[in-house]
Short mmCIF file of C-alpha atoms and ligand atoms in Angstrom, two decimals:
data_model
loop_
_atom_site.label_atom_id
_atom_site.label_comp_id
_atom_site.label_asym_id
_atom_site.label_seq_id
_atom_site.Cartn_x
_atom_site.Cartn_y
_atom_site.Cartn_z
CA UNK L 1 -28.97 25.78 -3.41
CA UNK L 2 -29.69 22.96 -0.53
CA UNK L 3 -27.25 20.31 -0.43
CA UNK L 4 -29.09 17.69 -1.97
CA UNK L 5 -29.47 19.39 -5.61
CA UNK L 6 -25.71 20.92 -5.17
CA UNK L 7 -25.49 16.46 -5.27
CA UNK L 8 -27.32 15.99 -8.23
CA UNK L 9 -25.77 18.97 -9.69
CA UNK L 10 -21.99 17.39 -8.90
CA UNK L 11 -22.67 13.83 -9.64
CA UNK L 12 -24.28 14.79 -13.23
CA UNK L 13 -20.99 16.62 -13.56
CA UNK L 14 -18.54 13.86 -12.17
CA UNK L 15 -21.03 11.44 -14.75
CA UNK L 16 -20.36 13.28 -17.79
CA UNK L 17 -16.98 14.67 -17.49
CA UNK L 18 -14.82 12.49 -15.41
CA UNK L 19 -13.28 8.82 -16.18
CA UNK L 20 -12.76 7.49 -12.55
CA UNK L 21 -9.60 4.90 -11.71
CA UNK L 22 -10.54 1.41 -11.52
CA UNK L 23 -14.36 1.81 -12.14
CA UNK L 24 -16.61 -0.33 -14.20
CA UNK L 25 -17.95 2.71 -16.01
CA UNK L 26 -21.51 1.64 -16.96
CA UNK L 27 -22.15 1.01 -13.15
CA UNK L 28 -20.88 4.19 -12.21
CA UNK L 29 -23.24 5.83 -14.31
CA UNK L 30 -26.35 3.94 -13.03
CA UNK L 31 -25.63 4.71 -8.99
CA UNK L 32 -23.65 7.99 -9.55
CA UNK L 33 -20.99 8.66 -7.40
CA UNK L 34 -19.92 9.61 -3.41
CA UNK L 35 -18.74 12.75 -2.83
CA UNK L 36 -16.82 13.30 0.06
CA UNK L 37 -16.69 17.16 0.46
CA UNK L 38 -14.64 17.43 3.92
CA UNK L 39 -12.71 15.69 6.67
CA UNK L 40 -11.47 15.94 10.30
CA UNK L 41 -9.93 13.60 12.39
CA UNK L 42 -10.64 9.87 11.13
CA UNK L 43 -13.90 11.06 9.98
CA UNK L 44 -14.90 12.05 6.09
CA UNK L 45 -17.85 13.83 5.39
CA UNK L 46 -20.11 13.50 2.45
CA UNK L 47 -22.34 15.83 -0.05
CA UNK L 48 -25.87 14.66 1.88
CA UNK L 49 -23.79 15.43 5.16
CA UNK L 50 -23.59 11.77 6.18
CA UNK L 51 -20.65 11.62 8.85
CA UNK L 52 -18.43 8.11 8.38
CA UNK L 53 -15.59 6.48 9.78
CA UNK L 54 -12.88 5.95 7.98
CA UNK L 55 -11.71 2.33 8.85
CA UNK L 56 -9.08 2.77 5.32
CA UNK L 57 -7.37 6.03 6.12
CA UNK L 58 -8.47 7.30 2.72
CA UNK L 59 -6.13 4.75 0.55
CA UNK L 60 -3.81 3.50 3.59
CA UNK L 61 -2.57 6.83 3.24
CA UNK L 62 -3.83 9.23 5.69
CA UNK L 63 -1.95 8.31 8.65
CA UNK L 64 -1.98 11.38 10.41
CA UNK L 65 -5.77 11.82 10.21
CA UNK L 66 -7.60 14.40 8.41
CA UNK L 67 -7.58 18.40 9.30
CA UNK L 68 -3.23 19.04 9.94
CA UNK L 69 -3.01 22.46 10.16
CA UNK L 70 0.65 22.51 10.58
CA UNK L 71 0.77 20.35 7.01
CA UNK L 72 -1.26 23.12 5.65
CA UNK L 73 0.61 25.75 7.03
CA UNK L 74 4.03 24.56 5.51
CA UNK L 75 2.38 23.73 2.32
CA UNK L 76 1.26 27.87 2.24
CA UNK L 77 4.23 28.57 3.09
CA UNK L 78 6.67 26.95 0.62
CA UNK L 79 4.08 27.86 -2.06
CA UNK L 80 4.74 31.73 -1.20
CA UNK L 81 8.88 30.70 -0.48
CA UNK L 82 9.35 28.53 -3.84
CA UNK L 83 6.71 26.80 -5.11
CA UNK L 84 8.53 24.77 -7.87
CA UNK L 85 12.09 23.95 -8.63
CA UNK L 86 13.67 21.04 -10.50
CA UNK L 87 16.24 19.11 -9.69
CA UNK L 88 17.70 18.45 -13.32
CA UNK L 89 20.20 20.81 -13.97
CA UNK L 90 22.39 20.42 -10.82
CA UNK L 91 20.46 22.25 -9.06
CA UNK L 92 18.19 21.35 -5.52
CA UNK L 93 15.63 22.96 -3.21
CA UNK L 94 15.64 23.12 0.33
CA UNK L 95 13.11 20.85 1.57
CA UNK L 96 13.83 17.87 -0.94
CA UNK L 97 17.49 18.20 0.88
CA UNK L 98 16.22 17.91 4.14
CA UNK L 99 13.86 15.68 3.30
CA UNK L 100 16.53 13.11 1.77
CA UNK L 101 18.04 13.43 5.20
CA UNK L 102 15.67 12.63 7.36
CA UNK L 103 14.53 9.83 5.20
CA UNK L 104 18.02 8.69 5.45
CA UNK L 105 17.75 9.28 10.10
CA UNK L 106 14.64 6.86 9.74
CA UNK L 107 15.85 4.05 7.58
CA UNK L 108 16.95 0.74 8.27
CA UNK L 109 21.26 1.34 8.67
CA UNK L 110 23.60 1.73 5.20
CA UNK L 111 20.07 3.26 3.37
CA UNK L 112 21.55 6.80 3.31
CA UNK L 113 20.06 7.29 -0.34
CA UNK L 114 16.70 8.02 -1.59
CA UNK L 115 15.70 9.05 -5.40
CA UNK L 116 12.36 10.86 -5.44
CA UNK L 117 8.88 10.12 -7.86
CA UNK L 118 5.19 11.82 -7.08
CA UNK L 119 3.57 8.15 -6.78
CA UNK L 120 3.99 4.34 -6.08
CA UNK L 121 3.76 3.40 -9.05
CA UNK L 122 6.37 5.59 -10.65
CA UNK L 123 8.38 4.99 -7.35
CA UNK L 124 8.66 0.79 -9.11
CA UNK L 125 9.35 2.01 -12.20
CA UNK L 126 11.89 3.88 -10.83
CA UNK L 127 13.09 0.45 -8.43
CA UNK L 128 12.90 -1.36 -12.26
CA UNK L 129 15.17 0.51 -14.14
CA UNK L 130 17.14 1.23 -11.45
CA UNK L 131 17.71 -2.73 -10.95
CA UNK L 132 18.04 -3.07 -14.89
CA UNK L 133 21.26 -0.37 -14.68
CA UNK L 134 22.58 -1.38 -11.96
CA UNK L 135 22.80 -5.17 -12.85
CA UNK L 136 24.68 -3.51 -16.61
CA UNK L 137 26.87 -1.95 -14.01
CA UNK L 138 28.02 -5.04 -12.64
CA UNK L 139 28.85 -6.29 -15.93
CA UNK L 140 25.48 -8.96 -15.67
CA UNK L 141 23.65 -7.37 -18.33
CA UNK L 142 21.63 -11.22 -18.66
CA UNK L 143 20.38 -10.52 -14.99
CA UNK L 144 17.22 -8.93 -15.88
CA UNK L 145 14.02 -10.67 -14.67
CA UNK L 146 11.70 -9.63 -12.05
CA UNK L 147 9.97 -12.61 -10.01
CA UNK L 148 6.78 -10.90 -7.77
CA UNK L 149 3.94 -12.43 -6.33
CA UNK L 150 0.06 -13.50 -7.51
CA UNK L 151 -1.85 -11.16 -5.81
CA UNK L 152 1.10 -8.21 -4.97
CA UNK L 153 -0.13 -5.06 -5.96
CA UNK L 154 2.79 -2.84 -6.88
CA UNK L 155 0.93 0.29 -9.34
CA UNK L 156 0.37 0.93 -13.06
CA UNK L 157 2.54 1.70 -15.25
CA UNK L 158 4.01 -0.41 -17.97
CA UNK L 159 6.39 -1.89 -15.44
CA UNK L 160 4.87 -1.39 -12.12
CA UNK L 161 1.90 -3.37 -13.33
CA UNK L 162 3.72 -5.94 -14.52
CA UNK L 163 5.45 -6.37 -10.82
CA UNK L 164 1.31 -6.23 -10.35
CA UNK L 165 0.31 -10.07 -9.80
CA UNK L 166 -3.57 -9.11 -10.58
CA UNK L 167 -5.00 -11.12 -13.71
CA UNK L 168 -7.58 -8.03 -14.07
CA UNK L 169 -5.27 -5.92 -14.05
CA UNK L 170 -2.87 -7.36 -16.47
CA UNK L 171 -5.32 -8.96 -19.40
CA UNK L 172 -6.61 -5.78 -20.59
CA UNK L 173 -3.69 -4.17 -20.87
CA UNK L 174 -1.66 -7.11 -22.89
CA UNK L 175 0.52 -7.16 -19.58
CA UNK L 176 2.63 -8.41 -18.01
CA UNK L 177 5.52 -7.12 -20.62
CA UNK L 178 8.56 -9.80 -21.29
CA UNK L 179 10.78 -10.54 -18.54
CA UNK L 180 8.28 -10.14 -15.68
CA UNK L 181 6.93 -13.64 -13.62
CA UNK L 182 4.86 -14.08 -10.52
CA UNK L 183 4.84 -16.30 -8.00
CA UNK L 184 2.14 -17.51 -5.09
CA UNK L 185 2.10 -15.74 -2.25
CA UNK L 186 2.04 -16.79 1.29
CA UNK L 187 -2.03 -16.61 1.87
CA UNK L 188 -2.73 -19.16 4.52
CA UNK L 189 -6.33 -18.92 5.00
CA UNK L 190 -6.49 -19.68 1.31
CA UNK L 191 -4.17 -21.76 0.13
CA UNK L 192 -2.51 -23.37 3.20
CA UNK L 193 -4.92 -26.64 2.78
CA UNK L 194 -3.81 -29.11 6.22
CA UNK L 195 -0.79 -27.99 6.31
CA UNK L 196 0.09 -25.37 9.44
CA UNK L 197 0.40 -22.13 8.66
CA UNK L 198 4.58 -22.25 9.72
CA UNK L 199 5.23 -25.00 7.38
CA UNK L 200 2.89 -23.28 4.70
CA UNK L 201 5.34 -20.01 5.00
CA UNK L 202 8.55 -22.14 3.99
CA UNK L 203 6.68 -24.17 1.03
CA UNK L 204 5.37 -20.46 -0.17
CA UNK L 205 9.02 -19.40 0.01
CA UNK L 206 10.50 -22.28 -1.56
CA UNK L 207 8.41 -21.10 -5.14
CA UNK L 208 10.89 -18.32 -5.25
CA UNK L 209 13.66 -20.67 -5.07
CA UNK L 210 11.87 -23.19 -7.89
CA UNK L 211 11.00 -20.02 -10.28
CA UNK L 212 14.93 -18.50 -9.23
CA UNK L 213 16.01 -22.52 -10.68
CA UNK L 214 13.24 -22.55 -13.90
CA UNK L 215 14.31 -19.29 -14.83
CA UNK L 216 18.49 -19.30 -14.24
CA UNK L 217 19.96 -17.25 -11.36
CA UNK L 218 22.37 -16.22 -13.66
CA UNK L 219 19.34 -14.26 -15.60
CA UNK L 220 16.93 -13.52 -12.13
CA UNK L 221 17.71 -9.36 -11.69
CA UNK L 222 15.15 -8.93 -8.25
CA UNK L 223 12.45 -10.43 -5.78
CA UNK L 224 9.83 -7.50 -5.25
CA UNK L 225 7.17 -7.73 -2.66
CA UNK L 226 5.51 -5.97 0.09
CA UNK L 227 6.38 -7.29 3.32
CA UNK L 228 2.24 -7.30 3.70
CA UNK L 229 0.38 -7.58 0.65
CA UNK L 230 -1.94 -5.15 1.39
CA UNK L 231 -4.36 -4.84 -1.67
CA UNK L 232 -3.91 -8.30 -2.29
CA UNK L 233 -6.04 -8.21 1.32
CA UNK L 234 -3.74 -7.78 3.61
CA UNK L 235 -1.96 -11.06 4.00
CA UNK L 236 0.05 -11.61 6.57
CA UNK L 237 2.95 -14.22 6.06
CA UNK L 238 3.52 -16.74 8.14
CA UNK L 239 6.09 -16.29 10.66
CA UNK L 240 8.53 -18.82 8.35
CA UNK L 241 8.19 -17.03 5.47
CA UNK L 242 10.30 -13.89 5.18
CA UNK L 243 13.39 -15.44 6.75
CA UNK L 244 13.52 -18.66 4.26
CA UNK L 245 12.63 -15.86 1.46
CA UNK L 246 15.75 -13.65 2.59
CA UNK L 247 18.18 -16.96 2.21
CA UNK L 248 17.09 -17.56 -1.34
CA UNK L 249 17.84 -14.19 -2.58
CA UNK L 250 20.86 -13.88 -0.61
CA UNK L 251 22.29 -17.69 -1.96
CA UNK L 252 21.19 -16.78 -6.05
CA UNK L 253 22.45 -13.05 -5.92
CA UNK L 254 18.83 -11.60 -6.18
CA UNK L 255 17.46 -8.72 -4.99
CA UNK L 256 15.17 -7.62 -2.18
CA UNK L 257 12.69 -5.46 -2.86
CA UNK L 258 10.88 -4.62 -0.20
CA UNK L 259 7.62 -2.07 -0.95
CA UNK L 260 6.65 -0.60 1.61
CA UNK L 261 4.45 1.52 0.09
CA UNK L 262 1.65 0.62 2.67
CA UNK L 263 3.73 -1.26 5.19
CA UNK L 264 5.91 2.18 5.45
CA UNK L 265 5.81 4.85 8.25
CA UNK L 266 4.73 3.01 11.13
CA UNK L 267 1.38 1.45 9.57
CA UNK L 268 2.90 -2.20 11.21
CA UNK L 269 4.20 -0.35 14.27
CA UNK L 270 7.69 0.93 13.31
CA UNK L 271 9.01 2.72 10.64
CA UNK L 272 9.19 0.49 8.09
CA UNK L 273 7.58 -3.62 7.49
CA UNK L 274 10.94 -4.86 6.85
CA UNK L 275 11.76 -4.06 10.84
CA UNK L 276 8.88 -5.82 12.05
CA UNK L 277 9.52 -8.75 9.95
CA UNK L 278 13.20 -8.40 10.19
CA UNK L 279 13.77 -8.23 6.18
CA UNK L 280 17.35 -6.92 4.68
CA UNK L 281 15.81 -5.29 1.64
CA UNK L 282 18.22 -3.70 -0.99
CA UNK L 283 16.00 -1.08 -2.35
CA UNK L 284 12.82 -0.24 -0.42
CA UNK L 285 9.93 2.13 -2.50
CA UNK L 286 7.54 3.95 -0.75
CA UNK L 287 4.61 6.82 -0.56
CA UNK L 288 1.22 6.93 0.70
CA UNK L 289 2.26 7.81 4.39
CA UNK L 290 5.26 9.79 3.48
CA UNK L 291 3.31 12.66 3.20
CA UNK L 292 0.35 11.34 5.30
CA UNK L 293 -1.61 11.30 1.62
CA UNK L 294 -1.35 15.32 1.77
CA UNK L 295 0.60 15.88 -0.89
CA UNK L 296 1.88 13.35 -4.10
CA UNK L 297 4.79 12.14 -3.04
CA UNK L 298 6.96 9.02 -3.35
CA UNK L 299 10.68 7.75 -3.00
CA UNK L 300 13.15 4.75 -3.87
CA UNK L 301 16.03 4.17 -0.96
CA UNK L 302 18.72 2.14 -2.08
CA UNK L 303 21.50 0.27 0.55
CA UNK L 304 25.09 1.61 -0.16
CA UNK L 305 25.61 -1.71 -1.63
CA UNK L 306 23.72 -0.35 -4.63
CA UNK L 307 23.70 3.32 -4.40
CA UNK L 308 27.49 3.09 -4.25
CA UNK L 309 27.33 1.29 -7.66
CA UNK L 310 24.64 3.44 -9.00
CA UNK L 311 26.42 6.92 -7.89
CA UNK L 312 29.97 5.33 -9.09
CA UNK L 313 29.07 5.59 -12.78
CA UNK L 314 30.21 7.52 -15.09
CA UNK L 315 26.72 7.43 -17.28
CA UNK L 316 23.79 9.89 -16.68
CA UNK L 317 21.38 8.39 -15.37
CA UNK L 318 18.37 8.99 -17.82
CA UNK L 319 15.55 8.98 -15.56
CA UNK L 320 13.24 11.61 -13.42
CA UNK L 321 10.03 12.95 -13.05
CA UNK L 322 9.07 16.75 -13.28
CA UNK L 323 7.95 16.64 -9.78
CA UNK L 324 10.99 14.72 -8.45
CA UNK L 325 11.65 16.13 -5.17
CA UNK L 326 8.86 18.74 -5.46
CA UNK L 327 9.47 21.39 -2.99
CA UNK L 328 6.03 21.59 -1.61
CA UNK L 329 5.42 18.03 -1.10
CA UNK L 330 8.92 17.48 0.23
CA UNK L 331 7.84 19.93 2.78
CA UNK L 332 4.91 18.43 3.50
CA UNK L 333 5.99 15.10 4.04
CA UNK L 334 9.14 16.40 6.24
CA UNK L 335 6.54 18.09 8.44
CA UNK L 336 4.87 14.78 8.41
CA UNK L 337 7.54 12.82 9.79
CA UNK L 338 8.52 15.54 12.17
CA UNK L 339 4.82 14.89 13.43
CA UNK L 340 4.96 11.18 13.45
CA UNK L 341 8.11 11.75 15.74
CA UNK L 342 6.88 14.26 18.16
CA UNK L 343 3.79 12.00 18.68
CA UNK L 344 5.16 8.78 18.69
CA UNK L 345 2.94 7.71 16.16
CA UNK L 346 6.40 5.25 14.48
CA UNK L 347 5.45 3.20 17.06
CA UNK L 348 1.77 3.52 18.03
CA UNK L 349 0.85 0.78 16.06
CA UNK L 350 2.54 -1.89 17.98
CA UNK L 351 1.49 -0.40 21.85
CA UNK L 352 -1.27 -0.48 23.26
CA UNK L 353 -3.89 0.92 20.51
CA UNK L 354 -2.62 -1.90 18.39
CA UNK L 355 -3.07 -4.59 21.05
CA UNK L 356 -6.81 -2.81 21.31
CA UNK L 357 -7.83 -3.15 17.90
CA UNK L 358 -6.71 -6.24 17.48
CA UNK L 359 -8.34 -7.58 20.76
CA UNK L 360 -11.69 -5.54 19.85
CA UNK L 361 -11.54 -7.14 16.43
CA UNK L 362 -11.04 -10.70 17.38
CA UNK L 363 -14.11 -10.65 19.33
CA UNK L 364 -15.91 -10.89 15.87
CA UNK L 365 -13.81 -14.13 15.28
CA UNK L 366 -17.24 -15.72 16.63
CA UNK L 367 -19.74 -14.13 14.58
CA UNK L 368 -20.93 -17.30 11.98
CA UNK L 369 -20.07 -15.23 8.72
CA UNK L 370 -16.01 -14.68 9.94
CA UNK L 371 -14.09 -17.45 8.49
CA UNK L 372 -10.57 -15.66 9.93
CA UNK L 373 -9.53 -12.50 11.58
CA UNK L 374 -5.66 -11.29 11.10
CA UNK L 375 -3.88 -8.26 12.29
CA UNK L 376 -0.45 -6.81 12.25
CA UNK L 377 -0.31 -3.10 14.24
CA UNK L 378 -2.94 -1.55 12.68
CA UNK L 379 -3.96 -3.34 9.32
CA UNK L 380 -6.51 -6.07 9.64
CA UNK L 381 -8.47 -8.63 7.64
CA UNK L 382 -12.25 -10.43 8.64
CA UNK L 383 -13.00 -12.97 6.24
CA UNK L 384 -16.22 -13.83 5.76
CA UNK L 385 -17.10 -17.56 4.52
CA UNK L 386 -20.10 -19.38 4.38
CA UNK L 387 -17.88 -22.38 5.79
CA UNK L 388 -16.04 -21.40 8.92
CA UNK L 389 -14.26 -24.87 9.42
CA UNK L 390 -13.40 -25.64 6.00
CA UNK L 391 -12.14 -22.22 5.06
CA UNK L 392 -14.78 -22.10 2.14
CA UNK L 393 -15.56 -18.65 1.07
CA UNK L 394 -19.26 -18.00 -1.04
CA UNK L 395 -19.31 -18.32 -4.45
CA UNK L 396 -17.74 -15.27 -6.06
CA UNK L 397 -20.94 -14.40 -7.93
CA UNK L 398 -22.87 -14.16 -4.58
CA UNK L 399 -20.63 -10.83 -4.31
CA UNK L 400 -20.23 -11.09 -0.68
CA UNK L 401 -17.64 -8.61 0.45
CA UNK L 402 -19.30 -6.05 -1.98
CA UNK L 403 -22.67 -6.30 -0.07
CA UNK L 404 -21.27 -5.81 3.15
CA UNK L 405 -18.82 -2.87 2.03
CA UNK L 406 -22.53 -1.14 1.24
CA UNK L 407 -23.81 -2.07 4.37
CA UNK L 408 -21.02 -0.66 6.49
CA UNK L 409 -20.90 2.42 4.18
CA UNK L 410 -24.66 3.17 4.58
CA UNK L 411 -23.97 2.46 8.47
CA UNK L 412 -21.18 5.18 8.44
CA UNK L 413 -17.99 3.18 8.21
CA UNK L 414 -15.46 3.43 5.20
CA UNK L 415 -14.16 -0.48 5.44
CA UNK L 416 -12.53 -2.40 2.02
CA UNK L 417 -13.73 -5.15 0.41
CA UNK L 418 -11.23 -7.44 -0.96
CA UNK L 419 -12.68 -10.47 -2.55
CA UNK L 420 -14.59 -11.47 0.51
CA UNK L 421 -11.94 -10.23 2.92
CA UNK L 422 -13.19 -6.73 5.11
CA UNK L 423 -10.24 -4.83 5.12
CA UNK L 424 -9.71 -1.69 7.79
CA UNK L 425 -6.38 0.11 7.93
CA UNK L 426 -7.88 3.08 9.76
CA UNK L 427 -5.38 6.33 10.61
CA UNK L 428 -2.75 5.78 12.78
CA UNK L 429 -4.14 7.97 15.53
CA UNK L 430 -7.25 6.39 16.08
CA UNK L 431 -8.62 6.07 19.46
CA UNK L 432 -10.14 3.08 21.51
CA UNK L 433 -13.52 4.66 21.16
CA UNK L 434 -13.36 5.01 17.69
CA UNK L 435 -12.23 1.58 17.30
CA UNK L 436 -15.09 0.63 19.05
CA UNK L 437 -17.24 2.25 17.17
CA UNK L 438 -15.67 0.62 13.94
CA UNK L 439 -16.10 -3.16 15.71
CA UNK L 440 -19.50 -2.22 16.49
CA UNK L 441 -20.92 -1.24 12.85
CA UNK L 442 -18.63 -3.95 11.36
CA UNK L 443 -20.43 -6.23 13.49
CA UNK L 444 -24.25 -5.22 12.39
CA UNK L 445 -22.55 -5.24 8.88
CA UNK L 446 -22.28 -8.81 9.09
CA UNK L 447 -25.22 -9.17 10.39
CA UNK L 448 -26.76 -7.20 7.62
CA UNK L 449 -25.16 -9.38 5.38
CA UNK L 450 -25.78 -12.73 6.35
CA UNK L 451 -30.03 -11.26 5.99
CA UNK L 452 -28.89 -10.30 2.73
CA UNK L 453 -27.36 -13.56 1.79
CA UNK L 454 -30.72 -15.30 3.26
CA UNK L 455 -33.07 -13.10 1.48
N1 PXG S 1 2.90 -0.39 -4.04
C1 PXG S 1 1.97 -0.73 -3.13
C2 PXG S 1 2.31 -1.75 -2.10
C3 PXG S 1 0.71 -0.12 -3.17
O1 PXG S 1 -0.23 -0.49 -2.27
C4 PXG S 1 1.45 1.16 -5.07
C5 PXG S 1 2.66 0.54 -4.98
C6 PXG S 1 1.22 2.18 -6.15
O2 PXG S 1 1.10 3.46 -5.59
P1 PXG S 1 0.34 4.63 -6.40
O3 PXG S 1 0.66 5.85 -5.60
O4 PXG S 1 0.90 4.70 -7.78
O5 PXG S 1 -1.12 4.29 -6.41
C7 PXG S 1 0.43 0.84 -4.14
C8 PXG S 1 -0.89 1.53 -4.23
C9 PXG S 1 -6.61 -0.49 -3.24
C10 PXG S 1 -5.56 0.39 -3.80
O6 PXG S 1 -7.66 -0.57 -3.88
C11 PXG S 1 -4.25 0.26 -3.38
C12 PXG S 1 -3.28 1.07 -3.95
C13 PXG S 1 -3.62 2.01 -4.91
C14 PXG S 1 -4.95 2.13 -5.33
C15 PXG S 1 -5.93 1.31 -4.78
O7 PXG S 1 -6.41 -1.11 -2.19
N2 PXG S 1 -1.97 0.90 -3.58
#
């Protein structure tokens, strides 16, 4: 069977049996979907054999780059060892141990505890009930509400969704549940109006403190955001912001939550974005590049300040996953870390491969359609506007950032669209060449574009 009908065959398949995440189904059904059969390097490969760049690392996941053969190995070779064991009944496996304790070498100082989940999202629910018992612990059972931000993106479930501060992805769902209240977040480009984008980052801040008054301290349990809002497209704070943020909590008795569930494993250019943007979190969730996106995996670290509380009680604690821990994906994301270390790649982000793609990018700061470029390590946003000086993006309806997202994809280059914001957080071993190659067909995407917008 050539290639092309083994497509048809597959995407009639995919069309009639499979209910894809996030998806507007009716559409799906009309274009039929991508299928990505392979992957080496930063490069995916489709059905039709089209060859593209991936500017996204698969979900800002795949740090490591596709085609680890040592992450293979180790996964073949726990499989064959043990390729399940809980860790209910008192009992552990070997990798999950190890992998607690490294987690615990690469953490910001007095994390030496981590609690384990298979994804983000369960990783916040686990960070939410956590909070909830720990704050009955302390004998303020009224301190119970979450505050999070418009536009944070924190998973699904009932309670992850809720941290969630997406209108799209709450009104369906009769979400957010009780209990659960959102803030603005610190988006410059878009909300800053005259003011400059430092004394923006301490009015954004100062919401928390007016919701932390509205609501009571007394009945405020945690603060939960990602230190970059990633799928909120990728907004960077202003320098003002997290430090003004870190006073409020401190002053009410509110938690940090950092999620670093993109921000994590050197995607900002260390380990964690709480070191780059020198953030105290109490509890910090994270997956994605814990295993490199080779195997489901996620974890909660808590500071002894909480973990001492947690692991002083008396009460089970009720909660866990089947998966918690899993053997094979512990030993998967060990090996990743081990890998990250022996190739500096913690770091890489903030040398000089950062300092490339964000110089490479910038030079499309000129093109007419790019309202703003930001970067931190090796995340980055191009906005494109049809009003550079005023900020102005296109009408929504015009569907901007959708039309270039095809172009780049039919141009061989995997690159987000966000609203109208291009989003790239391409593997963390990504060369200069390749970056070039990104700038280049994100370039003749806008260019493509703007014809299409004129047509
Ligand atoms: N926190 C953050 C900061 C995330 O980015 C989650 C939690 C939830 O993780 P799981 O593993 O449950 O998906 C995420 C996930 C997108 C996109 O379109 C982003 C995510 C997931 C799916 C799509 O950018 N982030």
């Amino acid at each position: 069977m050539d290639a092309r009908a083994d497509t048809d065959r597959l995407r009639a398949l995919d069309r009639d049996h499979h209910l894809h995440p996030f998806t507007v189904f009716p559409e799906l059904r009309a274009k039929g979907s991508r299928i990505i059969t392979h992957a080496e390097g930063c490069y995916i490969f489709d059905s039709n054999g089209n060859r593209i760049l991936d500017g996204m690392a698969g979900l800002w996941c795949v740090n490591l780059g596709y085609g680890r053969e040592r992450l293979a190995r180790v996964a073949y070779e726990q499989m064959q060892e043990l390729p399940f064991y809980n860790a209910f009944f008192q009992t552990a496996t070997v990798p999950s141990i190890e992998l607690a304790r490294a987690l615990a070498e690469i953490l910001p100082e007095g994390f030496e505890r981590v609690f384990f989940a298979s994804s983000g999202s369960e990783a916040n629910d686990t960070v939410i009930k956590s909070v909830w018992y720990y704050w009955n612990l302390m004998g303020k059972p009224a301190k119970k509400t979450f505050i999070s931000r418009t536009l944070g993106y924190h998973g699904v479930g009932l309670g992850s969704a809720s941290l969630t501060g997406m209108r799209f992805m709450h009104d369906p769902f009769d979400l957010p549940l009780e209990r659960f209240h959102h803030i603005g977040n610190p988006y410059w480009f878009a909300e800053g109006g005259d003011l400059d984008p430092e004394a923006f980052g301490k009015v954004a801040a100062g919401w928390l403190e007016a919701k932390i008054l509205e609501i009571g301290p007394e009945n405020v349990a945690a603060f939960v955001a990602e230190p970059i809002q990633g799928a909120g497209g990728v907004i960077i704070p202003p320098s003002t912001y997290w430090a003004e943020v870190q006073r409020i909590c401190r002053q009410y008795d509110v938690l940090l939550v950092a999620d670093e569930v993109i921000c994590g494993f050197g995607r900002t250019g260390n380990w964690w974005g709480s070191t780059t943007f020198d953030i105290a979190p109490d509890i910090i969730p994270m997956a994605k590049g814990l295993s490199s996106g080779y195997q489901p995996i996620a974890a909660v670290a808590f500071h002894d300040r909480i973990a001492d509380v947690l692991a002083a009680s008396g009460t089970e604690y009720a909660h866990g996953v089947t998966y918690h821990g899993h053997p094979v994906a512990a030993a998967v994301a060990l090996e990743t870390i081990r890998i990250m270390r022996e190739e500096g790649l913690d770091t890489r982000a903030s040398g000089p491969i950062g300092a490339c793609f964000r110089d490479r990018l910038m030079t499309l700061a000129d093109h007419s359609l790019v309202g703003e470029v930001r970067t931190c390590g090796l995340l980055a946003c191009v906005e494109l506007v049809e009003d550079k000086a005023a900020r102005r993006p296109y009408p929504a309806a015009r569907k901007v950032g959708l039309t270039c997202r095809e172009h780049c994809f039919d141009n061989g280059l995997v690159m987000r669209a966000i609203r109208d914001g291009m989003v790239l957080s391409p593997p963390l071993i990504v060369s200069e060449r390749e970056i070039d190659e990104m700038v280049t067909k994100a370039a003749d995407a806008f260019d493509l574009t703007l014809r299409s917008l004129a047509g």
